[in-house]
Amino acid sequence: MNVLIINGPNLNLLGEREPGTYGSDSYKSICAEITEKAAELGFESCECFQSNHEGEMIDRIHAARLDFSGIVLNAGAYTHYSYAIRDAIAAVKIPVIEVHMSNIHKREEFRHTSVISPVCAGQIAGFGKESYILGLYALKSILENKV
């Protein structure tokens, strides 16, 4: 079992960007925690990838189908309007868990809709950095039980 964590736009600024919404932990420290937990859960490898560019995220989703068992994806603002990322997820035959640090359903109206949710295995939102850890647990369950 190998997992790819994909983070979208502005998530490289975690720890600096809106700490009241996203917390004070840096992107690097959150990735270290995710990688450590993935190893504890039995994932052979865990890679964190971040891009502010939609096309790079799509390319990484496509490539993941060859090297990873599943993806934990925080698409950031692309969640709400990127049909291209939605189509990339639908095109690969590995499970994708959608995660958000904030509860998108408690925020601005435009954030309430996720165009990627219908092609993801599930969505986890509102638990801060723990959303990623919960995503790992969900992905492990899917991979082990073929849910």
Backbone as numpy.savetxt, mean C-alpha at the origin, in Angstrom:
# Nx Ny Nz CAx CAy CAz Cx Cy Cz
6.99 -16.54 0.12 6.15 -15.36 0.12 7.04 -14.11 0.12
6.82 -13.28 -0.87 7.53 -12.01 -0.99 6.50 -10.91 -1.11
6.74 -9.78 -0.45 5.78 -8.69 -0.47 6.44 -7.40 -0.94
5.71 -6.67 -1.75 6.13 -5.35 -2.20 5.22 -4.31 -1.57
5.80 -3.32 -0.94 5.06 -2.19 -0.38 5.23 -1.04 -1.35
4.14 -0.53 -1.89 4.21 0.60 -2.82 3.53 1.81 -2.18
4.26 2.90 -2.16 3.75 4.16 -1.63 3.75 5.21 -2.73
2.65 5.94 -2.80 2.48 6.94 -3.84 2.94 8.33 -3.44
2.37 9.33 -4.11 2.85 10.70 -3.99 2.80 11.25 -2.57
3.85 11.99 -2.26 4.02 12.73 -1.02 4.31 11.87 0.20
4.26 10.57 0.07 4.52 9.72 1.23 6.00 9.69 1.59
6.87 10.12 0.70 8.28 10.27 1.03 8.48 11.36 2.09
7.48 12.21 2.28 7.57 13.31 3.25 6.95 12.96 4.60
6.63 11.68 4.82 6.10 11.29 6.13 7.06 11.73 7.23
6.48 12.19 8.32 7.28 12.72 9.41 7.38 14.24 9.35
7.27 14.77 8.15 7.29 16.22 7.94 5.91 16.73 7.53
5.23 15.95 6.73 3.96 16.35 6.12 2.79 16.09 7.07
2.06 17.09 7.40 0.84 16.97 8.19 0.95 15.93 9.32
1.84 16.16 10.28 2.01 15.16 11.35 0.74 14.89 12.14
-0.19 15.84 12.19 -1.45 15.62 12.88 -2.30 14.56 12.19
-2.10 14.39 10.88 -2.84 13.39 10.11 -2.04 12.11 9.94
-0.73 12.25 9.68 0.08 11.10 9.31 1.10 10.67 10.35
1.20 11.39 11.46 2.16 11.03 12.50 3.52 11.66 12.26
4.43 11.40 13.18 5.75 12.04 13.13 6.86 11.09 12.70
6.53 9.83 12.43 7.55 8.87 11.99 7.93 9.13 10.54
9.19 9.00 10.25 9.68 9.22 8.89 9.32 8.05 7.97
9.35 8.31 6.69 9.10 7.26 5.71 10.10 6.11 5.92
11.35 6.47 6.11 12.40 5.46 6.27 12.15 4.59 7.50
11.76 5.20 8.62 11.53 4.42 9.84 10.29 3.53 9.71
9.27 4.02 9.03 8.07 3.21 8.81 8.40 2.01 7.93
9.19 2.23 6.90 9.60 1.11 6.03 10.40 0.08 6.82
11.26 0.53 7.72 12.05 -0.40 8.54 11.13 -1.24 9.42
10.10 -0.63 10.01 9.14 -1.37 10.84 8.36 -2.38 10.01
7.94 -1.97 8.82 7.19 -2.87 7.94 8.05 -4.06 7.57
9.29 -3.82 7.19 10.20 -4.88 6.78 10.46 -5.85 7.93
10.64 -5.31 9.13 10.86 -6.15 10.31 9.64 -7.04 10.58
8.45 -6.45 10.51 7.23 -7.22 10.77 7.01 -8.27 9.69
7.32 -7.92 8.44 7.17 -8.89 7.34 8.04 -10.12 7.60
9.26 -9.91 8.06 10.15 -11.03 8.38 9.57 -11.87 9.51
9.05 -11.20 10.56 8.44 -11.92 11.68 7.26 -12.77 11.22
6.52 -12.28 10.22 5.35 -13.00 9.72 5.70 -14.11 8.73
6.98 -14.23 8.39 7.40 -15.31 7.52 7.56 -14.94 6.06
7.46 -13.67 5.73 7.74 -13.26 4.35 9.24 -13.38 4.11
9.61 -13.99 3.00 11.03 -14.17 2.68 11.70 -12.86 2.35
10.97 -11.96 1.72 11.51 -10.64 1.43 10.40 -9.61 1.44
10.80 -8.38 1.72 9.88 -7.25 1.74 10.64 -6.06 1.17
10.08 -5.47 0.16 10.71 -4.31 -0.47 9.75 -3.13 -0.40
10.28 -1.97 -0.02 9.48 -0.74 -0.02 9.87 0.10 -1.23
8.87 0.60 -1.91 9.06 1.43 -3.10 8.16 2.64 -2.97
8.67 3.81 -3.30 7.88 5.04 -3.26 8.14 5.83 -4.53
7.07 6.39 -5.09 7.21 7.26 -6.25 6.12 8.33 -6.23
6.48 9.48 -6.69 5.52 10.57 -6.87 4.96 10.56 -8.29
5.32 9.55 -9.07 4.96 9.51 -10.49 4.10 8.29 -10.80
2.94 8.55 -11.36 1.96 7.50 -11.65 2.54 6.40 -12.53
3.24 6.77 -13.59 3.80 5.78 -14.51 4.81 4.86 -13.85
5.62 5.40 -12.94 6.59 4.56 -12.22 5.87 3.55 -11.32
4.78 3.99 -10.72 4.00 3.08 -9.87 3.39 1.97 -10.72
2.87 2.32 -11.87 2.28 1.32 -12.77 3.34 0.33 -13.22
4.50 0.83 -13.61 5.60 -0.06 -14.03 5.98 -1.02 -12.90
5.99 -0.53 -11.66 6.37 -1.37 -10.52 5.30 -2.42 -10.24
4.04 -2.05 -10.37 2.95 -3.02 -10.21 3.08 -4.12 -11.26
3.32 -3.74 -12.50 3.47 -4.73 -13.58 4.63 -5.68 -13.28
5.78 -5.13 -12.90 6.97 -5.95 -12.64 6.76 -6.86 -11.42
5.98 -6.42 -10.47 5.76 -7.19 -9.24 5.16 -8.56 -9.51
4.38 -8.67 -10.57 3.72 -9.96 -10.85 4.74 -11.08 -11.07
5.97 -10.72 -11.40 7.01 -11.72 -11.66 7.84 -12.07 -10.43
7.91 -11.15 -9.46 8.83 -11.32 -8.34 8.18 -11.37 -6.97
6.91 -11.01 -6.86 6.28 -10.87 -5.55 4.98 -11.67 -5.48
4.68 -12.12 -4.27 3.44 -12.86 -4.02 2.26 -11.94 -3.87
2.52 -10.69 -3.45 1.45 -9.73 -3.25 2.00 -8.34 -3.00
1.08 -7.38 -2.98 1.43 -5.97 -2.83 0.57 -5.37 -1.72
1.20 -4.53 -0.90 0.48 -3.65 0.01 0.67 -2.25 -0.58
-0.44 -1.61 -0.94 -0.39 -0.37 -1.73 -1.06 0.80 -1.03
-0.30 1.86 -0.83 -0.85 3.14 -0.41 -0.65 4.06 -1.62
-1.67 4.20 -2.42 -1.56 4.96 -3.66 -1.68 6.47 -3.45
-1.85 6.89 -2.19 -1.98 8.32 -1.92 -3.15 8.90 -2.70
-2.99 10.10 -3.19 -4.08 10.78 -3.91 -4.50 10.03 -5.18
-3.62 9.22 -5.74 -4.00 8.45 -6.94 -5.15 7.49 -6.66
-5.34 7.15 -5.39 -6.45 6.29 -4.98 -7.78 6.77 -5.54
-7.92 8.08 -5.59 -9.22 8.69 -5.85 -9.51 8.96 -7.32
-8.49 8.82 -8.19 -8.76 9.15 -9.60 -7.92 8.42 -10.62
-6.99 7.56 -10.22 -6.13 6.92 -11.20 -6.72 5.61 -11.71
-7.41 5.73 -12.82 -7.93 4.52 -13.47 -6.78 3.72 -14.08
-5.68 4.37 -14.38 -4.51 3.66 -14.91 -3.91 2.73 -13.85
-3.81 3.19 -12.61 -3.33 2.31 -11.53 -4.35 1.22 -11.26
-5.62 1.55 -11.31 -6.68 0.54 -11.16 -6.51 -0.55 -12.20
-6.31 -0.17 -13.44 -6.16 -1.14 -14.52 -4.89 -1.97 -14.35
-3.82 -1.37 -13.84 -2.58 -2.12 -13.59 -2.80 -3.19 -12.53
-3.51 -2.84 -11.47 -3.82 -3.81 -10.41 -4.65 -4.96 -10.98
-5.64 -4.62 -11.79 -6.51 -5.64 -12.38 -5.74 -6.55 -13.32
-4.70 -6.03 -13.93 -3.94 -6.80 -14.93 -3.02 -7.85 -14.32
-2.57 -7.60 -13.08 -1.65 -8.56 -12.46 -2.47 -9.57 -11.65
-1.97 -10.75 -11.53 -2.73 -11.83 -10.88 -2.19 -12.12 -9.48
-1.81 -11.06 -8.77 -1.39 -11.21 -7.39 -2.28 -10.31 -6.52
-2.51 -10.70 -5.26 -3.39 -9.88 -4.42 -2.76 -8.54 -4.04
-3.60 -7.53 -4.02 -3.19 -6.18 -3.62 -4.09 -5.74 -2.47
-3.45 -5.32 -1.38 -4.16 -4.79 -0.23 -4.00 -3.27 -0.28
-5.11 -2.55 -0.33 -5.09 -1.09 -0.33 -5.02 -0.61 1.12
-4.06 0.27 1.41 -3.94 0.81 2.76 -3.87 2.33 2.73
-4.33 2.93 3.81 -4.24 4.38 4.02 -3.97 4.62 5.49
-3.08 5.53 5.77 -2.76 5.86 7.16 -3.93 6.59 7.81
-4.55 7.50 7.08 -5.69 8.24 7.61 -6.98 7.52 7.22
-8.05 7.85 7.92 -9.35 7.30 7.56 -9.92 8.17 6.44
-9.80 7.70 5.22 -10.21 8.50 4.06 -11.70 8.82 4.09
-12.47 8.04 4.82 -13.92 8.27 4.88 -14.31 9.35 5.88
-13.35 9.81 6.68 -13.58 10.90 7.63 -12.98 12.21 7.13
-12.41 12.19 5.96 -11.73 13.38 5.43 -12.59 14.07 4.39
-11.97 14.88 3.57 -12.70 15.63 2.55 -13.51 14.69 1.66
-14.61 15.18 1.17 -15.54 14.39 0.35 -14.83 13.69 -0.81
-13.92 14.38 -1.48 -13.26 13.78 -2.65 -12.42 12.57 -2.29
-12.04 12.44 -1.03 -11.24 11.29 -0.60 -12.09 10.07 -0.26
-13.39 10.21 -0.22 -14.26 9.10 0.17 -14.34 8.01 -0.88
-14.05 8.34 -2.12 -14.14 7.36 -3.20 -12.76 6.83 -3.56
-12.64 5.53 -3.62 -11.43 4.87 -4.08 -11.75 4.14 -5.38
-11.09 4.56 -6.45 -11.32 3.88 -7.73 -10.55 2.57 -7.81
-9.59 2.36 -6.89 -8.81 1.12 -6.92 -9.42 0.01 -6.06
-10.28 0.37 -5.11 -10.86 -0.64 -4.20 -11.51 -1.83 -4.91
-12.26 -1.61 -5.99 -12.93 -2.75 -6.61 -11.99 -3.83 -7.15
-10.72 -3.50 -7.38 -9.79 -4.49 -7.90 -8.76 -4.93 -6.85
-8.89 -4.42 -5.64 -8.01 -4.83 -4.54 -8.69 -5.92 -3.72
-7.88 -6.70 -3.02 -8.43 -7.75 -2.16 -9.19 -7.15 -0.98
-8.78 -5.97 -0.55 -9.44 -5.31 0.57 -8.79 -3.97 0.84
-9.41 -3.21 1.75 -8.93 -1.88 2.10 -8.80 -1.77 3.61
-7.70 -1.18 4.06 -7.47 -0.91 5.47 -7.13 0.58 5.57
-7.87 1.30 6.41 -7.67 2.75 6.51 -7.86 3.23 7.93
-7.07 4.23 8.30 -7.30 4.94 9.54 -6.48 4.51 10.73
-5.51 3.66 10.55 -4.73 3.15 11.68 -3.29 3.65 11.69
-3.03 4.77 11.00 -1.67 5.29 10.95 -0.74 4.28 10.30
0.49 4.24 10.80 1.46 3.30 10.21 1.04 1.85 10.43
0.19 1.60 11.41 -0.29 0.24 11.66 -1.14 -0.28 10.49
-1.65 0.61 9.66 -2.40 0.16 8.48 -1.54 -0.76 7.61
-0.26 -0.45 7.52 0.66 -1.29 6.73 0.82 -2.66 7.39
0.96 -2.67 8.71 1.13 -3.94 9.44 -0.13 -4.79 9.29
-1.29 -4.17 9.43 -2.54 -4.90 9.22 -2.63 -5.41 7.79
-2.12 -4.63 6.85 -2.08 -5.07 5.45 -1.22 -6.31 5.27
-0.11 -6.37 5.99 0.75 -7.56 5.93 0.02 -8.79 6.46
-0.68 -8.63 7.58 -1.45 -9.75 8.15 -2.52 -10.21 7.15
-3.21 -9.26 6.55 -4.25 -9.61 5.58 -3.66 -10.34 4.38
-2.54 -9.84 3.87 -1.91 -10.47 2.71 -1.44 -11.88 3.06
-0.84 -12.04 4.22 -0.40 -13.38 4.65 -1.56 -14.34 4.71
-2.67 -13.90 5.26 -3.86 -14.75 5.35 -4.35 -15.14 3.97
-4.38 -14.21 3.07 -4.82 -14.49 1.70 -3.90 -15.50 1.03
-2.60 -15.29 1.18 -1.65 -16.17 0.51 -1.65 -17.58 1.10
-1.82 -17.68 2.40 -1.80 -18.99 3.04 -3.11 -19.74 2.89
-4.21 -19.01 2.84 -5.52 -19.63 2.79 -6.19 -19.53 1.44
-5.56 -18.82 0.54 -6.14 -18.60 -0.80 -7.58 -18.11 -0.69
-7.77 -17.13 0.24 -9.10 -16.54 0.49 -9.59 -15.83 -0.75
